[in-house]
Each structure stands twice: as C-alpha cells, then as structure tokens.
Amino acid sequence: MKIFKLALGMAAALMLASCNINELPEYDDSNAFVAFTSSSVNVGEEEGSTEVEVLLTSIGGIETTVNFEVVPAETAGAVEGTHYTIEGSKTLKFTKDAPTQRIKLNIVDNETFDGNVKFNINLTDANGVQLGASKTCTVTIQDNEHPLLFILGTYVSKAPLVSAFSSRGQWDAHEITIERDPDDISKVWISNLEPYFATAGLKAPTYNYFYGIVNEEKTEIRIPCSQETGYVDSDGIGISLYGFEDPTADSEPMQSGNIIMKIQDDGKTLLIENAFGVCMTSDLQGGWYNIVLGPATFTKK
C-alpha cells in the first residue's frame, strides 16, 4: 500500500512538472520554413540583373526543394520575356550547407517608356517544410526612360537661412533629393527641402517628403503650399511648408499657390527665387520657424 501511494505521488509530481506554464516550448525541424528575406525588391531597368533571396530557417539544417511561380501584378504588370527573364529552374534546392537560395532575374531594357512595371514571385510546393509569412515578393522594375529622369537625383545648395528667432546663418551642403512618383509621371517627391527647424523648443532634423508637379514644358516644379510636415509646436499647432514674399518683414505665409522651383541648364540647376520654409499656422496667422532666403540655387551632384 505504501509503495502504491509513493508511485501515485510520483506520477502526480510528473504530471504537474509537465504542465509547468513557464516551461519553454521545444522546436524541431517540423517547424522549419522558407520565406523571402524581403517582401519587395526595386530594381532599375538599366541594372541588367538582380537576385531575390529565399531563406530556409531550420534547427539542424535539412535538404528540401521549394518551387516558385511568377505572376504579373494586377496593375502595371510586367511581362516575362518583355521586361525580364528568369535564369535557371523554378525549383530551389536547399541543403544544410546552403540554406539561402537566390532567384536570378535578368532585367530587359526595352528602350521605350512604359512606366514602372511589377510582378509577384510566389513560393509554392514546399516539400517537408512550411511556407513562412513572406511567401510572396513583389518586384518593381523602374523604367529608365522616365520623362523626368533628367531632374532625378541629388542637388546641393548653400542658401542663407533665417532661424526661428531671427538669427541668420548659412547651410553648408544643404542637400535635397528629387525622386519619381511610382504612379504619376508628372509628380516628383523632394526630400530634405527644409532640413532643420525648431519644434517645442527643440531643434530636430526632419526629412519629410514634399511633392511637386512638373509642368508640361518641363521648365518648373510647382510645390503646393500648406503641405504638412507631421510636426507640431509646443501648443499643438501644426507646422507646414509655405512660401514667403519677405519673411524679414514678418509677412504671412502663402496659404495657397505654389513654391516655384525653376528647372535650368537641362536639369543641372534648380532655382527658387522667393523665400520658403516651415511655420505654424493658427487662424491663418503664421509664426515662422526656419526659412531659406531666396534666391536658392540647387546644383546637381
């Protein structure tokens, strides 16, 4: 009887131990999975080729094969053979020593403008392993015949600055970038146009993107005023981008209209004649923070 009670007690102890909620789960290669290392890839049409990585995650390392299929995107779909070709088989072979495989793509430069095109690569038919969350990768081929290609890139200016408290200075190597819009061929995105301003008493960098529309003649970029920076001042008032006629005379910001950036020398230089910068607005009254005094000439690097 004592032996029975002892055995019963030991069994109960083992049951309690096995139900310990703090016990770490155990993993083995039944949990192995394959997935793309990135869910999206951008490649320039002029680059010629690119690789898309697929990773097998396992404990001890196993051998398996995984197939993939290529499907054009629903909009602006790329066509295999016209925009790209795939090098090799559509079956990936993983081993313990080679847990990463690469899908090799050859990009076709068709020398015609047809905009950015996209296609999806889907992992399928995983043998003995699971498909991870990133089982689809979207590849975007950026057209190098873009009509605004001549102004895309990085520009530098040394325009004078008026700070929030009327102190003056000059930025050294104030760099901006002009980037294409993925959908609208007349729209560009300008980063770092107003790189520094005070917010809540703290001087902090901002790299907000402001958009601009290029006119049909491709002679100027019209940057709409009142675009928000995403920052607010210490009173919770939003800070936005504006143009100014004469900020030194405390003129009000342009509530509508555009900051005009003129395109000169076939895109080698960009010129903003009037002052521009960021300020707060409350009841259509502007209290400005930092303003770049015109004229500001940006030279392409």
XYZ file of C-alpha atoms in Angstrom:
301
model
C 0.000 0.000 0.000
C 2.840 2.359 0.832
C 4.535 1.537 -2.492
C 1.268 2.278 -4.354
C 0.887 5.650 -2.606
C 4.528 6.512 -3.368
C 4.085 5.663 -7.053
C 0.862 7.665 -7.191
C 2.627 10.662 -5.646
C 5.493 10.442 -8.128
C 3.065 10.265 -11.069
C 1.222 13.333 -9.823
C 4.509 15.211 -9.451
C 5.488 14.283 -13.005
C 2.112 15.481 -14.301
C 2.486 18.811 -12.537
C 6.019 19.206 -13.833
C 4.892 18.533 -17.407
C 2.206 21.219 -17.097
C 4.578 23.923 -15.931
C 3.378 27.082 -17.676
C 6.904 28.504 -17.532
C 8.323 25.595 -19.466
C 9.887 26.729 -22.762
C 8.452 25.142 -25.909
C 10.700 22.798 -27.819
C 11.267 23.202 -31.527
C 12.499 20.794 -34.122
C 12.701 20.743 -37.898
C 8.983 20.014 -38.176
C 8.775 23.789 -37.643
C 11.225 24.588 -40.474
C 10.002 27.128 -43.023
C 11.091 29.002 -46.131
C 10.414 32.664 -46.876
C 11.732 35.615 -48.834
C 14.199 37.772 -46.912
C 12.320 40.814 -48.227
C 8.709 41.166 -49.346
C 9.586 43.742 -52.037
C 12.502 44.493 -54.364
C 13.073 47.561 -56.563
C 15.436 47.333 -59.492
C 16.321 49.870 -62.175
C 15.734 48.827 -65.758
C 19.333 49.748 -66.541
C 20.812 47.455 -63.865
C 20.607 44.390 -66.091
C 20.096 41.813 -63.345
C 19.124 41.299 -59.724
C 18.752 38.479 -57.218
C 15.877 37.727 -54.855
C 16.886 35.818 -51.722
C 14.912 32.942 -50.208
C 15.935 31.597 -46.774
C 15.291 28.191 -45.207
C 15.043 28.519 -41.410
C 15.623 25.244 -39.554
C 17.239 23.927 -36.374
C 19.626 21.299 -37.647
C 19.649 22.072 -41.346
C 17.745 19.919 -43.811
C 17.572 19.200 -47.516
C 14.421 20.105 -49.386
C 13.093 21.690 -52.564
C 10.634 24.545 -52.995
C 9.016 25.679 -56.220
C 8.034 29.196 -57.171
C 5.747 30.812 -59.713
C 5.808 34.270 -61.289
C 2.576 36.243 -61.692
C 2.162 39.736 -63.219
C 0.823 42.369 -60.830
C -2.841 43.326 -61.234
C -1.851 46.831 -62.372
C 1.232 47.730 -64.414
C 2.021 44.044 -64.725
C 5.446 43.067 -66.042
C 5.609 40.507 -68.842
C 8.154 37.700 -68.745
C 10.312 37.838 -71.858
C 9.476 41.526 -72.448
C 10.532 43.101 -69.164
C 12.528 40.302 -67.530
C 13.656 36.685 -67.822
C 14.389 34.113 -65.126
C 17.735 32.386 -65.088
C 17.649 28.675 -64.305
C 14.943 26.454 -62.882
C 11.859 27.473 -60.937
C 12.767 24.906 -58.281
C 15.021 25.926 -55.406
C 17.184 23.268 -53.729
C 18.155 23.822 -50.085
C 20.783 21.913 -48.127
C 22.295 22.133 -44.657
C 25.271 23.999 -46.111
C 23.178 26.152 -48.457
C 20.100 27.405 -46.535
C 19.875 30.528 -48.725
C 18.949 30.311 -52.383
C 18.658 33.129 -54.908
C 16.236 33.624 -57.756
C 18.232 35.289 -60.525
C 16.407 37.778 -62.732
C 17.669 39.344 -65.942
C 16.109 42.776 -66.484
C 15.352 43.783 -70.069
C 15.970 47.407 -71.070
C 13.409 47.807 -73.845
C 14.420 51.444 -74.533
C 10.814 52.600 -74.515
C 8.889 54.398 -71.790
C 6.157 52.183 -70.430
C 6.370 53.212 -66.775
C 7.310 51.135 -63.770
C 6.093 47.543 -64.025
C 5.662 44.901 -61.338
C 5.370 41.171 -60.876
C 4.980 38.829 -57.907
C 7.055 35.769 -57.091
C 5.089 33.239 -55.040
C 6.688 30.312 -53.197
C 4.728 27.078 -53.743
C 5.023 23.328 -53.235
C 7.318 23.290 -50.206
C 8.415 19.698 -49.558
C 8.532 18.810 -45.876
C 8.712 22.413 -44.690
C 6.254 25.227 -44.160
C 5.869 28.470 -46.088
C 6.693 31.499 -43.955
C 4.755 34.743 -43.728
C 6.827 36.337 -46.517
C 5.921 33.781 -49.158
C 5.389 36.460 -51.817
C 7.894 39.028 -53.071
C 6.839 41.936 -55.291
C 9.480 43.034 -57.790
C 9.217 46.540 -59.264
C 11.216 47.389 -62.391
C 11.783 51.136 -62.542
C 11.692 52.485 -66.087
C 14.884 54.348 -67.010
C 13.128 56.113 -69.874
C 11.125 58.167 -67.376
C 10.446 61.629 -68.905
C 11.681 63.332 -65.703
C 14.859 61.289 -65.441
C 16.984 64.378 -66.183
C 15.991 66.025 -62.882
C 16.035 62.977 -60.623
C 18.947 62.782 -58.198
C 20.726 64.801 -55.512
C 21.235 68.586 -55.507
C 23.265 70.839 -53.211
C 22.664 74.455 -52.163
C 24.286 76.973 -49.797
C 21.346 79.317 -49.480
C 21.196 81.631 -46.417
C 18.920 80.656 -43.520
C 16.781 82.706 -41.152
C 16.122 80.697 -37.989
C 13.145 80.772 -35.639
C 14.495 83.645 -33.563
C 15.808 85.877 -36.373
C 19.375 84.615 -36.158
C 20.999 84.229 -39.547
C 23.360 81.688 -40.895
C 24.102 79.592 -43.937
C 23.772 75.906 -44.523
C 26.826 74.152 -45.828
C 25.934 71.473 -48.327
C 22.144 71.620 -47.958
C 21.259 68.512 -49.962
C 17.884 67.633 -51.415
C 16.835 64.642 -53.476
C 14.322 64.531 -56.314
C 12.619 61.156 -56.730
C 9.997 59.894 -59.118
C 6.445 59.069 -58.120
C 5.627 55.390 -58.716
C 2.322 56.152 -60.447
C 2.213 59.747 -61.725
C 4.853 60.620 -64.339
C 4.380 64.357 -63.779
C 4.881 64.162 -59.992
C 8.153 64.128 -58.050
C 8.972 63.851 -54.341
C 11.519 66.201 -52.774
C 13.235 65.151 -49.553
C 15.071 67.419 -47.105
C 13.808 70.601 -48.772
C 13.615 72.228 -45.323
C 16.111 70.189 -43.309
C 16.076 71.851 -39.908
C 13.511 73.667 -37.796
C 12.597 74.173 -34.165
C 9.717 72.293 -32.607
C 8.665 72.604 -28.977
C 11.912 74.449 -28.309
C 13.991 71.558 -29.646
C 15.964 71.765 -32.862
C 15.457 68.492 -34.641
C 16.159 67.231 -38.157
C 13.307 66.335 -40.448
C 13.442 64.530 -43.754
C 9.844 64.889 -44.792
C 8.974 64.450 -48.419
C 7.064 67.216 -50.190
C 5.594 66.608 -53.617
C 5.816 68.798 -56.671
C 4.213 68.755 -60.103
C 6.333 69.340 -63.209
C 4.673 71.457 -65.903
C 4.233 70.158 -69.445
C 7.152 72.248 -70.727
C 9.368 70.704 -68.002
C 10.638 74.154 -67.033
C 9.486 74.254 -63.407
C 8.371 72.199 -60.434
C 5.300 73.563 -58.660
C 5.382 72.622 -54.973
C 1.932 73.205 -53.407
C 1.949 75.272 -50.210
C 0.416 74.068 -46.933
C 1.894 70.571 -47.159
C 2.185 69.252 -43.629
C 5.496 68.208 -42.104
C 3.940 65.957 -39.494
C 5.370 68.088 -36.672
C 3.516 70.310 -34.208
C 4.818 73.117 -31.991
C 4.614 73.280 -28.200
C 0.999 74.493 -28.427
C 0.000 71.613 -30.657
C -0.228 73.782 -33.795
C 0.744 72.018 -36.992
C 3.914 73.025 -38.850
C 3.710 73.109 -42.636
C 5.657 74.151 -45.711
C 4.979 77.620 -47.151
C 6.346 80.261 -49.474
C 7.105 83.835 -48.358
C 7.465 87.148 -50.147
C 9.510 88.806 -47.407
C 9.899 86.828 -44.177
C 12.191 89.501 -42.668
C 9.154 91.816 -42.620
C 7.025 89.174 -40.871
C 4.897 88.656 -43.949
C 2.214 85.984 -43.773
C 2.873 82.655 -45.459
C 1.236 81.756 -48.746
C -1.883 79.829 -47.747
C -2.414 78.631 -51.307
C -0.498 78.567 -54.536
C 2.887 77.021 -55.190
C 6.537 77.413 -54.384
C 8.076 77.601 -57.855
C 11.306 75.705 -58.441
C 12.663 76.602 -61.894
C 14.470 73.935 -63.913
C 17.588 75.346 -65.587
C 20.557 74.094 -67.631
C 18.786 70.880 -68.688
C 18.234 69.927 -65.070
C 21.740 70.723 -63.829
C 20.442 73.525 -61.589
C 17.169 74.281 -59.815
C 16.244 77.790 -58.652
C 13.723 79.046 -56.078
C 13.622 82.847 -56.228
C 11.387 83.637 -53.244
C 11.886 82.541 -49.649
C 10.394 79.255 -48.490
C 10.302 77.311 -45.262
C 8.215 75.873 -42.469
C 5.997 77.671 -39.991
C 2.947 77.154 -37.800
C -0.484 78.470 -38.668
C -3.314 79.446 -36.342
C -6.352 81.321 -37.665
C -4.371 81.930 -40.856
C -1.619 83.701 -38.924
C 1.891 82.433 -39.458
C 4.629 82.194 -36.890
C 7.663 81.008 -38.767
C 10.442 78.716 -37.647
C 13.113 78.304 -40.305
C 13.156 79.891 -43.729
C 15.559 79.632 -46.638
C 16.006 83.075 -48.147
C 15.755 83.328 -51.903
C 17.254 83.036 -54.314
C 18.254 79.443 -53.556
C 20.141 77.666 -56.329
C 20.484 73.889 -56.124
C 23.254 72.315 -58.195
C 23.122 68.657 -59.232
C 25.851 66.464 -57.770
